[in-house]
Coordinates of C-alpha atoms in Angstrom, one line a residue:
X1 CA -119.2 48.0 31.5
X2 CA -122.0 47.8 28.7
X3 CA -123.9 51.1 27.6
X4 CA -126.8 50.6 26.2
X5 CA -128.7 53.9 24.6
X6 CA -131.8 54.7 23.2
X7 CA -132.8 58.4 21.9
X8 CA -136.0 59.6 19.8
X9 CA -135.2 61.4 16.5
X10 CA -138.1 63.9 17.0
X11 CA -137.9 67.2 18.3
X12 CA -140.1 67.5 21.4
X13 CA -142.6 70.1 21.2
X14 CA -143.3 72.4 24.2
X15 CA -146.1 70.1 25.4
X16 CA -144.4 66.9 25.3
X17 CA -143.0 65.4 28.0
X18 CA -139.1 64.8 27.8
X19 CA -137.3 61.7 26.9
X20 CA -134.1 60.6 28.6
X21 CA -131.0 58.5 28.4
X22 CA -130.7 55.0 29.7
X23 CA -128.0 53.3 30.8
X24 CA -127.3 49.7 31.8
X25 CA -124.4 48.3 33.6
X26 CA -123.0 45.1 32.8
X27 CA -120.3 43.1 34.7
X28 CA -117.5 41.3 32.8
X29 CA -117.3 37.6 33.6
X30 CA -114.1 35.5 34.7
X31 CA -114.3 34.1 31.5
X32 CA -113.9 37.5 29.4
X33 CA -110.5 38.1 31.5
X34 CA -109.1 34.7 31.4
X35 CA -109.2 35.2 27.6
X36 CA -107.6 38.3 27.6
X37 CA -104.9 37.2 29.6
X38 CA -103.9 34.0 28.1
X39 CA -104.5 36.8 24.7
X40 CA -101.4 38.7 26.3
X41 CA -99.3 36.0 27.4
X42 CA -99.4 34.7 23.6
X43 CA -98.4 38.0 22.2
X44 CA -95.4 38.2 24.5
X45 CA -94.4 34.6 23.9
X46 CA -94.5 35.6 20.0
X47 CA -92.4 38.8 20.0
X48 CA -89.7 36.7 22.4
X49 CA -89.6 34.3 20.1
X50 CA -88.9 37.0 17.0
X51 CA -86.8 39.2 18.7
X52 CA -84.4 35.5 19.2
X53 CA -84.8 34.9 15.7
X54 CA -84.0 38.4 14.9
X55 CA -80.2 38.1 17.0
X56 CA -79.4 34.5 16.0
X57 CA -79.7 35.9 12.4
X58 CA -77.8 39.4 13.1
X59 CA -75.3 37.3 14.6
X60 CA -74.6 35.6 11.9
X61 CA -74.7 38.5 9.2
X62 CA -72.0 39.9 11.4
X63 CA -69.7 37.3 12.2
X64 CA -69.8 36.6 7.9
X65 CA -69.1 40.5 7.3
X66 CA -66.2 40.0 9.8
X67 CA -64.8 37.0 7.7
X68 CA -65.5 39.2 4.6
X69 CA -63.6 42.1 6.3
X70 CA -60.1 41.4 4.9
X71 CA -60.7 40.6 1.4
X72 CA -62.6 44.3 1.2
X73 CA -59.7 46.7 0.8
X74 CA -62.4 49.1 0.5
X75 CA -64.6 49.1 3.2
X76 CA -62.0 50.8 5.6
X77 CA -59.3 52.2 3.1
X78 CA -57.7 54.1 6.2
X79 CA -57.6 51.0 8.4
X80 CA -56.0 48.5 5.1
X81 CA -53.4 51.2 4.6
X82 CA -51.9 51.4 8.0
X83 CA -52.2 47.3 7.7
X84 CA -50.5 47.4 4.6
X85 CA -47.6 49.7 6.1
X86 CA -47.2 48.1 9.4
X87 CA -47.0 44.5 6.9
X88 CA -44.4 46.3 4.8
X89 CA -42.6 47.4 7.1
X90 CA -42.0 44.2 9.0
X91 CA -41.4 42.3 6.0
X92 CA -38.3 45.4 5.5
X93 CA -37.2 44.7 8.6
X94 CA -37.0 40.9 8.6
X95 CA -35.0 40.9 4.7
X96 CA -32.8 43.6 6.1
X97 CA -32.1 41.1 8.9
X98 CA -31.5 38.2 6.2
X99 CA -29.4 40.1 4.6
X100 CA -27.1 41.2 7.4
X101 CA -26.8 37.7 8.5
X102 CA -25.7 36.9 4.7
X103 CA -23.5 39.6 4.6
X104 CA -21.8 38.2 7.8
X105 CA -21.5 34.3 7.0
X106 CA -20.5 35.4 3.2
X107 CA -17.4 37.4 5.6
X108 CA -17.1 34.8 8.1
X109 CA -16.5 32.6 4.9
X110 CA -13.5 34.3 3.9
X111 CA -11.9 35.3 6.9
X112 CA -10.0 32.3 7.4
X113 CA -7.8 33.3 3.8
X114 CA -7.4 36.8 5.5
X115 CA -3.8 37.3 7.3
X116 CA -2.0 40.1 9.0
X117 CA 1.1 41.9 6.1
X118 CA 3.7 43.7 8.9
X119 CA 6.5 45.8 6.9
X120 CA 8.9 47.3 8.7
X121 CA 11.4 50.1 7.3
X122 CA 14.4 51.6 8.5
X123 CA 15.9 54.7 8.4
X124 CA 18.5 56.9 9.7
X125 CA 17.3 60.3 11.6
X126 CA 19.6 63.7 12.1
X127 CA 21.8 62.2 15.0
X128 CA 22.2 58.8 12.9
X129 CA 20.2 57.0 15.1
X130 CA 19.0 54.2 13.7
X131 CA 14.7 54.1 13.4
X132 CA 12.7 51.3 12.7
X133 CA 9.2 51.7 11.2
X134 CA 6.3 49.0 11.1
X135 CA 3.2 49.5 8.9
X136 CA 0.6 46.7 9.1
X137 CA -1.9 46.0 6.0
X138 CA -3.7 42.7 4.9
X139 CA -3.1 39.9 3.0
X140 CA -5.2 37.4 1.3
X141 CA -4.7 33.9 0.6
X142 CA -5.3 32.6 -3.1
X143 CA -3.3 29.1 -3.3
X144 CA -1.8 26.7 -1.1
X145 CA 0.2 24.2 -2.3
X146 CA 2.8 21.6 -1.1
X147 CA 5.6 23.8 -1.2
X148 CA 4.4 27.6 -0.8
X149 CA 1.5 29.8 0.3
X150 CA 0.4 32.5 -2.2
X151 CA -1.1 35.8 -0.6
X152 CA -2.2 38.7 -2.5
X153 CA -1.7 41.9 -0.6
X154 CA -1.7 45.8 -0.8
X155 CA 1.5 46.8 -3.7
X156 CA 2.4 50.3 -2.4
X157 CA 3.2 49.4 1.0
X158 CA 4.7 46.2 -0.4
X159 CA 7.4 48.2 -2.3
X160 CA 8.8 50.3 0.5
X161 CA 9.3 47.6 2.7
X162 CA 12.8 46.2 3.9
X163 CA 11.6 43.2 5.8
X164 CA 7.5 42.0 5.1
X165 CA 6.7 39.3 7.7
X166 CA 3.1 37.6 7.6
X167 CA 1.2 36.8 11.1
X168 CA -0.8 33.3 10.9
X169 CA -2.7 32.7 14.1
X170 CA 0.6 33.4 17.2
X171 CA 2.7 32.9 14.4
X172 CA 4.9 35.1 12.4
X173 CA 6.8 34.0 9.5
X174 CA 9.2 36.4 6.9
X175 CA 7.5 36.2 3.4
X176 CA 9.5 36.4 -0.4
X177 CA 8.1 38.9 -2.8
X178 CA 6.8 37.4 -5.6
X179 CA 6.2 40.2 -8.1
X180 CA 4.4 43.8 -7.4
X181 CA 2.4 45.6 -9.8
X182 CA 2.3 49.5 -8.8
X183 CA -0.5 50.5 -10.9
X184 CA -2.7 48.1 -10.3
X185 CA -1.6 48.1 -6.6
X186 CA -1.6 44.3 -6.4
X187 CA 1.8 42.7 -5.1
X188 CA 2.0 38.9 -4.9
X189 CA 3.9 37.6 -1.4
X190 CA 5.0 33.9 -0.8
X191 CA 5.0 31.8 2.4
X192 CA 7.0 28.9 2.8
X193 CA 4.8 25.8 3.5
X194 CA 6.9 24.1 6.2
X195 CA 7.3 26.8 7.9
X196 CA 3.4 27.8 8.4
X197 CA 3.1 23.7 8.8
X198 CA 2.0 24.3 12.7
X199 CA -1.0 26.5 11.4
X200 CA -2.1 25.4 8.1
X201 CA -5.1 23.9 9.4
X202 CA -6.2 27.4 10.3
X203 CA -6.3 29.0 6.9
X204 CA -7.4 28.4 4.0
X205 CA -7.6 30.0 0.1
X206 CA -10.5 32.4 -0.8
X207 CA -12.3 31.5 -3.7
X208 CA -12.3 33.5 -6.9
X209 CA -15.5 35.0 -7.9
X210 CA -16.4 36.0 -11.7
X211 CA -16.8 40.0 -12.0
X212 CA -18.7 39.9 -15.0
X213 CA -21.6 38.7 -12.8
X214 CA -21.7 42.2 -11.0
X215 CA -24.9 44.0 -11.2
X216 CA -25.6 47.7 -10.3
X217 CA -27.3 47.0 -6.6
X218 CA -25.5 43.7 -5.6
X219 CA -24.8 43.5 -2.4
X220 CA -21.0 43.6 -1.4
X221 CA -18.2 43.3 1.4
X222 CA -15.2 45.5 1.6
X223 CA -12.7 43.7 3.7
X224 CA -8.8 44.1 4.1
X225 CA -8.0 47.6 5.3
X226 CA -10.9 49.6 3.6
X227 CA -10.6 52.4 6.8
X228 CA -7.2 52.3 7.0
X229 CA -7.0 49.6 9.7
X230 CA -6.1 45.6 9.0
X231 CA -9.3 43.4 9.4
X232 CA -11.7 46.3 9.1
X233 CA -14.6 46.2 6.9
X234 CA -17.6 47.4 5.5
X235 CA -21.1 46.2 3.8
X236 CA -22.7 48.3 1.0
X237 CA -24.1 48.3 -2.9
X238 CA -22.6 48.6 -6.2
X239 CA -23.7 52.3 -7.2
X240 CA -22.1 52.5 -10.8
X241 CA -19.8 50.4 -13.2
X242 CA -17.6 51.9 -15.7
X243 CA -17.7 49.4 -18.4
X244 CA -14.2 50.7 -19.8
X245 CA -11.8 52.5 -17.7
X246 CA -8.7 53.7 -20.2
X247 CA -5.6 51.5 -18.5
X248 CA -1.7 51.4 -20.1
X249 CA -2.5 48.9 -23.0
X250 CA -6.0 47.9 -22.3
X251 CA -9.3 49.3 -20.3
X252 CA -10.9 47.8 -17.5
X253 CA -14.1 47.6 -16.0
X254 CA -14.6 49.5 -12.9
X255 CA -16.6 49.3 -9.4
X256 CA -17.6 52.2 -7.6
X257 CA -19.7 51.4 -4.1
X258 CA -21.8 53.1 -1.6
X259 CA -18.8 53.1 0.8
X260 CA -17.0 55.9 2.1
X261 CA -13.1 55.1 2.5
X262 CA -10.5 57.4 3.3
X263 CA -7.4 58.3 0.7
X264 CA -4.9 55.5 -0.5
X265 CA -7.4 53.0 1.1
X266 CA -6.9 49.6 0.1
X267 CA -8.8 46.2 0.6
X268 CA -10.6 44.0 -1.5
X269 CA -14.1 43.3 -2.7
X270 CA -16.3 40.0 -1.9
X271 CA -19.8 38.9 -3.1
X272 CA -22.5 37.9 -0.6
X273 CA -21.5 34.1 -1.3
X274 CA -17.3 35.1 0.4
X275 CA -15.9 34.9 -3.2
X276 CA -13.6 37.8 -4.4
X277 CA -14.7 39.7 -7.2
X278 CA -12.5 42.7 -7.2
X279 CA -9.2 44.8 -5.9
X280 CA -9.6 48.3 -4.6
X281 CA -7.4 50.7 -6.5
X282 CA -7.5 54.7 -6.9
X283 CA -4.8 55.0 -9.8
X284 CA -8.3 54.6 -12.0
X285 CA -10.6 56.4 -10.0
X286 CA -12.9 59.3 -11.4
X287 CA -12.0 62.5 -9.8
X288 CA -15.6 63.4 -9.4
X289 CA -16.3 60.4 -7.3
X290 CA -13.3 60.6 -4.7
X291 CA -14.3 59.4 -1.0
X292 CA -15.7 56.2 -2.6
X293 CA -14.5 53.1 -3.2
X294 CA -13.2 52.2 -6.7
X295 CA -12.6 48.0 -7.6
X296 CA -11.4 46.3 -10.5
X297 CA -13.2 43.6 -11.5
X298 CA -10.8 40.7 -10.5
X299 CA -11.2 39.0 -14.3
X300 CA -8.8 41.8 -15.2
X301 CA -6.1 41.3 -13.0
X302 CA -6.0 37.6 -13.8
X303 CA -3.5 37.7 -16.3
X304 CA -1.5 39.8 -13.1
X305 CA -1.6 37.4 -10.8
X306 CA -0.9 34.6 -13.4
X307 CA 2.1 36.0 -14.2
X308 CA 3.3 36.4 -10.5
X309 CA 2.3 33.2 -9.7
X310 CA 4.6 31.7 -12.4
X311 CA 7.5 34.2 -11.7
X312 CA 7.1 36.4 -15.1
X313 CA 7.2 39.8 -14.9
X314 CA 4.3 41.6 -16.9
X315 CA 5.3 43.8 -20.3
X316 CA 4.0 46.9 -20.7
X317 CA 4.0 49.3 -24.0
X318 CA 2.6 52.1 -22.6
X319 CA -0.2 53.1 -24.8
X320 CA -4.0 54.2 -23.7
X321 CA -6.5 54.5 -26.2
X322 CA -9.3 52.4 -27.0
X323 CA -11.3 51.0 -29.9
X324 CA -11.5 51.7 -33.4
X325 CA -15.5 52.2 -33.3
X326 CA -18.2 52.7 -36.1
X327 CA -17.3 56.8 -35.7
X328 CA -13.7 56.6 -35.4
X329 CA -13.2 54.0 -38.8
X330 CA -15.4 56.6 -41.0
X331 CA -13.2 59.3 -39.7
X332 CA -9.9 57.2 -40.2
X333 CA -10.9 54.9 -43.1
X334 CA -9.8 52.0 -41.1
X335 CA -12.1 49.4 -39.5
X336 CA -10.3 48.0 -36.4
X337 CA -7.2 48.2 -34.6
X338 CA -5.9 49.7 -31.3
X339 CA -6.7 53.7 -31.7
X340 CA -3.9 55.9 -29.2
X341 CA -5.1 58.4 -27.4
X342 CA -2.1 59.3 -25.3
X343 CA 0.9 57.2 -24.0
X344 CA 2.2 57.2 -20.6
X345 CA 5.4 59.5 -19.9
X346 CA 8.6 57.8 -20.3
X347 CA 6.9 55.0 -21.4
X348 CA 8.2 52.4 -24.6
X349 CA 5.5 53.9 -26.2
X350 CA 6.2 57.1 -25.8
X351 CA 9.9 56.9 -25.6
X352 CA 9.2 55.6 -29.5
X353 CA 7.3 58.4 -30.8
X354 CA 3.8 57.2 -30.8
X355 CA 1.5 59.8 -31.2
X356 CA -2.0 60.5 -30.6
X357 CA -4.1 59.3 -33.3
X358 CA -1.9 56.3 -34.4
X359 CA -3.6 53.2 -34.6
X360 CA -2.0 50.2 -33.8
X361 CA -2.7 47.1 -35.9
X362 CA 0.1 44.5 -35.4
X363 CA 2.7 43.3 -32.8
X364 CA 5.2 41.3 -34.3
X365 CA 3.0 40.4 -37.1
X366 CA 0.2 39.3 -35.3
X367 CA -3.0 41.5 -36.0
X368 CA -4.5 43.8 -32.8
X369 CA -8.0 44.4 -33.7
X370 CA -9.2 45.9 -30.8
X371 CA -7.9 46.8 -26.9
X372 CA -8.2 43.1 -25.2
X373 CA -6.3 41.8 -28.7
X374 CA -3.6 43.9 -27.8
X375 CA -4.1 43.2 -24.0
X376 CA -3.5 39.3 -24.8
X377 CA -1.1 39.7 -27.3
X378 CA 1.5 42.0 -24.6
X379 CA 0.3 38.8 -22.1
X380 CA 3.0 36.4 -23.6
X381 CA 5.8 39.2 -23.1
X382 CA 7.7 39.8 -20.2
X383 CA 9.5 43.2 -19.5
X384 CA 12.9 43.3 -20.9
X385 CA 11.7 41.5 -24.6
X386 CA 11.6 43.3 -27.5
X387 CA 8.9 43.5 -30.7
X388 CA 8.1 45.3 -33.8
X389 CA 5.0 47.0 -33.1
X390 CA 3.3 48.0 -36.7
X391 CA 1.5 51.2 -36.8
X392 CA -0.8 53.8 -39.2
X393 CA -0.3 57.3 -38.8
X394 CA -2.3 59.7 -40.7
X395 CA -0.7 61.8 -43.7
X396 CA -1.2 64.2 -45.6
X397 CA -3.5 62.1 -48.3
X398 CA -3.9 58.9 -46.3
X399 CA -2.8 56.4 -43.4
X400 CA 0.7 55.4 -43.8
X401 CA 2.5 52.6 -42.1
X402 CA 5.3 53.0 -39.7
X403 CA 6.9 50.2 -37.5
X404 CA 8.3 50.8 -34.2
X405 CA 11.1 48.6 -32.0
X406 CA 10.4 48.6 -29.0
X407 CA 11.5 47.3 -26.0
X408 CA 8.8 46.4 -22.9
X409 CA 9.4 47.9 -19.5
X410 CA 7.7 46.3 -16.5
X411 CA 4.2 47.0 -15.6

C-alpha cells in the first residue's frame, strides 16, 4: 500500500477552514512479488552454498589437526603421558619376555652337559647294623674324549663319599675321583667312555665362558643344586664383584647375585649364551652378604681343573696377603713382591714361621712381583715338592733377608 500525504505549514487561524490528510491506496502488482520471491530464493541458494563451503573447509582443518595430533606432545600433556606409559610399559613387558626365553634356551643349551652325582656312605649304628646313605648333587660335563668323560662336580660331598656313581639318561655308571679341591669346593670325577658308549649321544661338554667379561647387571643362570636339589635352578643379576678376594697364595675375583640360596649351596654359574663362567663357593663369601650366592670367576679355577685333568695335585704355601701397592712400598721401602698378611693354620707357611708383614720376593730364585706371580709360579709345583722361598722381614734399621724350606702340602 502507497501513502501519499500532503499537509500546509501554516497555522490555521480561527476563521479558516481546516485542512486534512489524504490518503491514497495503491495495489502491488504480480510483478513487484515475483521479484521479491525469486529475491529470496537467491538469498537462500547463497547462504546454502556458504554454509557447504564453510563444512568442506572445517572438515578439512580438522582431519589435518588430527594428523597433527601425535607429533604435539603438548596439546594434551595428560593424554601423551598415559600414551607414553601404556607404550613403556608394553615395550617392558615384551623384553622381559625376550629375556626369559633367552634365559631358557641359554639353560636348555647346557643341560645336555648336566648329570646326576649319587654318593652313597656307609656306616655302622648302635646295634652294628649296617646303614647305607645316598646323597645326590650334580655334575657337569667339561671334556669327552676317546677314552674318559670329565665331569666337574660339588668337592665336599665328593670327599665323604665311599662309592660316587653318575646317572646318564637310565643309566648308571661308578665314576674314579680324579682330584678334589676342598677350598675351592671343586672335585674333578671321571667316567669311563665305553662304558657310557650306549648314551654318549645324549650328552655333551659345556662350553667354557671367559669371567673377565662379567659386568655388574648381566644376566645369569644358577644351575646344579643352587636350592639344595639336583637339576634345580634359578635366573637373576650380578649385584657386586669383588675384584680381589684374599685366597691361600693368590686373590680371586668374586660374584655375588640377586639369588637367594640356602647354606652350603652349591651349583654353578652360566651366561645368557649356556657357557660357564663361574663355581659357587662360600669358603670366600662376605659375612655381610650371607643368603646370596657367591661364584668364582671360572678363569681362576683354570689352573684347578688343569691340574686334575692331568692327574697333578695342586701345591699350596699357605700364605694370604696381597700386593705390594704405591702405600705399602713407601711404608716398607720396597717396590713389589708378595706382602703377607696372615697364613693359614698349619699351613707350610705358617708351619715355617712366616709372619705378618713379610714380603715375599722369590721362590726358588725366581722373582714374585706381585700375587698372580706367585699364583703361577706355585702352578708348576705339586704337593709333596719342596722350594726355597726367599723372604724380607723387617728389622730394626731395615728389611733383612731370610730364606725359608718349605715343603707344599695339597690344596
Amino acid at each position: 500500500r502507497k501513502l501519499t500525504m500532503k499537509q500546509k505549514n501554516e497555522v490555521p487561524n480561527q476563521g479558516q477552514e481546516r485542512q486534512y490528510i489524504r490518503e491514497t491506496v495503491v495495489g502491488r502488482s504480480k510483478w513487484y512479488w515475483c521479484k521479491r520471491i525469486l529475491l529470496l530464493f537467491f538469498i537462500v541458494i547463497l547462504l546454502s552454498g556458504a554454509a557447504g563451503v564453510t563444512f568442506a573447509l572445517s572438515k578439512n582443518w580438522i582431519e589435518t589437526k588430527r594428523e597433527e595430533e601425535p607429533a604435539s606432545s603438548e596439546a594434551n600433556p595428560e593424554g601423551t603421558a598415559q600414551e607414553s606409559e601404556k607404550q613403556t610399559e608394553e615395550e617392558t613387558t615384551i623384553e622381559q619376555e625376550e629375556t626369559s626365553m633367552l634365559e631358557q634356551q641359554a639353560y636348555r643349551e647346557a643341560e645336555a652337559s648336566i648329570v646326576t652325582i649319587s654318593i652313597t656312605k656307609q656306616s655302622v649304628d648302635w646295634f652294628d647294623t649296617s646303614l647305607e646313605q645316598v646323597k645326590q648333587t650334580f655334575g657337569v660335563i667339561i671334556d669327552i674324549t676317546e677314552e674318559s668323560i670329565f665331569i666337574l662336580t660339588n668337592a665336599q660331598d665328593i670327599s665323604s663319599g665311599d662309592s660316587i656313581a653318575v646317572t646318564i639318561g637310565e643309566q648308571t655308571i661308578p665314576v674314579t675321583v680324579q682330584g678334589i679341591c676342598l677350598q675351592d669346593n671343586i672335585a674333578l670325577i671321571t667316567v669311563d667312555y665305553q662304558r657310557a658308549l650306549s648314551v654318549i649321544d645324549t650328552i655333551k661338554p659345556i662350553k667354557m665362558g671367559n669371567s673377565s667379561q662379567i659386568k655388574l647387571g648381566d644376566r645369569v643362570i644358577l644351575a646344579g643344586s643352587p636350592l639344595g636339589y639336583t637339576q634345580s635352578v634359578l635366573f637373576g643379576i650380578i649385584t657386586y664383584i669383588d675384584q680381589s678376594t684374599t685366597v691361600a697364595d693368590g686373590s680371586y675375583q668374586m660374584y655375588y647375585t640377586s639369588l637367594n640360596v640356602p647354606v652350603n649351596s652349591s651349583g654353578f654359574l652360566l651366561n645368557t649364551k649356556g657357557e660357564l663362567i663361574g663355581w659357587i663357593s662360600e669358603s670366600y663369601k662376605k659375612t655381610d652378604l650371607d643368603g646370596f650366592a657367591a661364584c668364582i670367576g671360572i678363569n681362576d679355577l683354570n689352573y684347578v681343573v688343569e691340574h686334575m685333568t692331568e692327574g697333578r695335585s695342586i701345591a699350596m704355601l699357605g700364605a694370604e696377603g696381597l700386593d705390594v701397592t704405591d702405600e705399602i712400598a713407601e711404608q716398607i721401602g720396597l717396590s713389589n713382591g708378595f706382602f703377607l698378611t696372615g697364613a693359614l693354620d698349619n699351613s707350610p707357611a705358617y708351619t715355617a714361621g712366616m709372619q705378618s708383614g713379610d714380603v715375599i720376593v722369590a721362590v726358588d730364585e725366581e722373582m714374585v712381583t706381585s700375587v698372580r706371580t706367585l699364583r703361577t709360579i706355585l702352578n708348576s709345583y705339586e704337593a709333596g715338592e719342596s722350594a726355597e722361598i726367599t723372604v724380607m722381614r723387617e728389622g730394626k734399621d731395615t728389611y733383612r733377608e731370610i730364606q725359608f724350606n718349605i715343603i707344599f702340602s695339597e690344596r
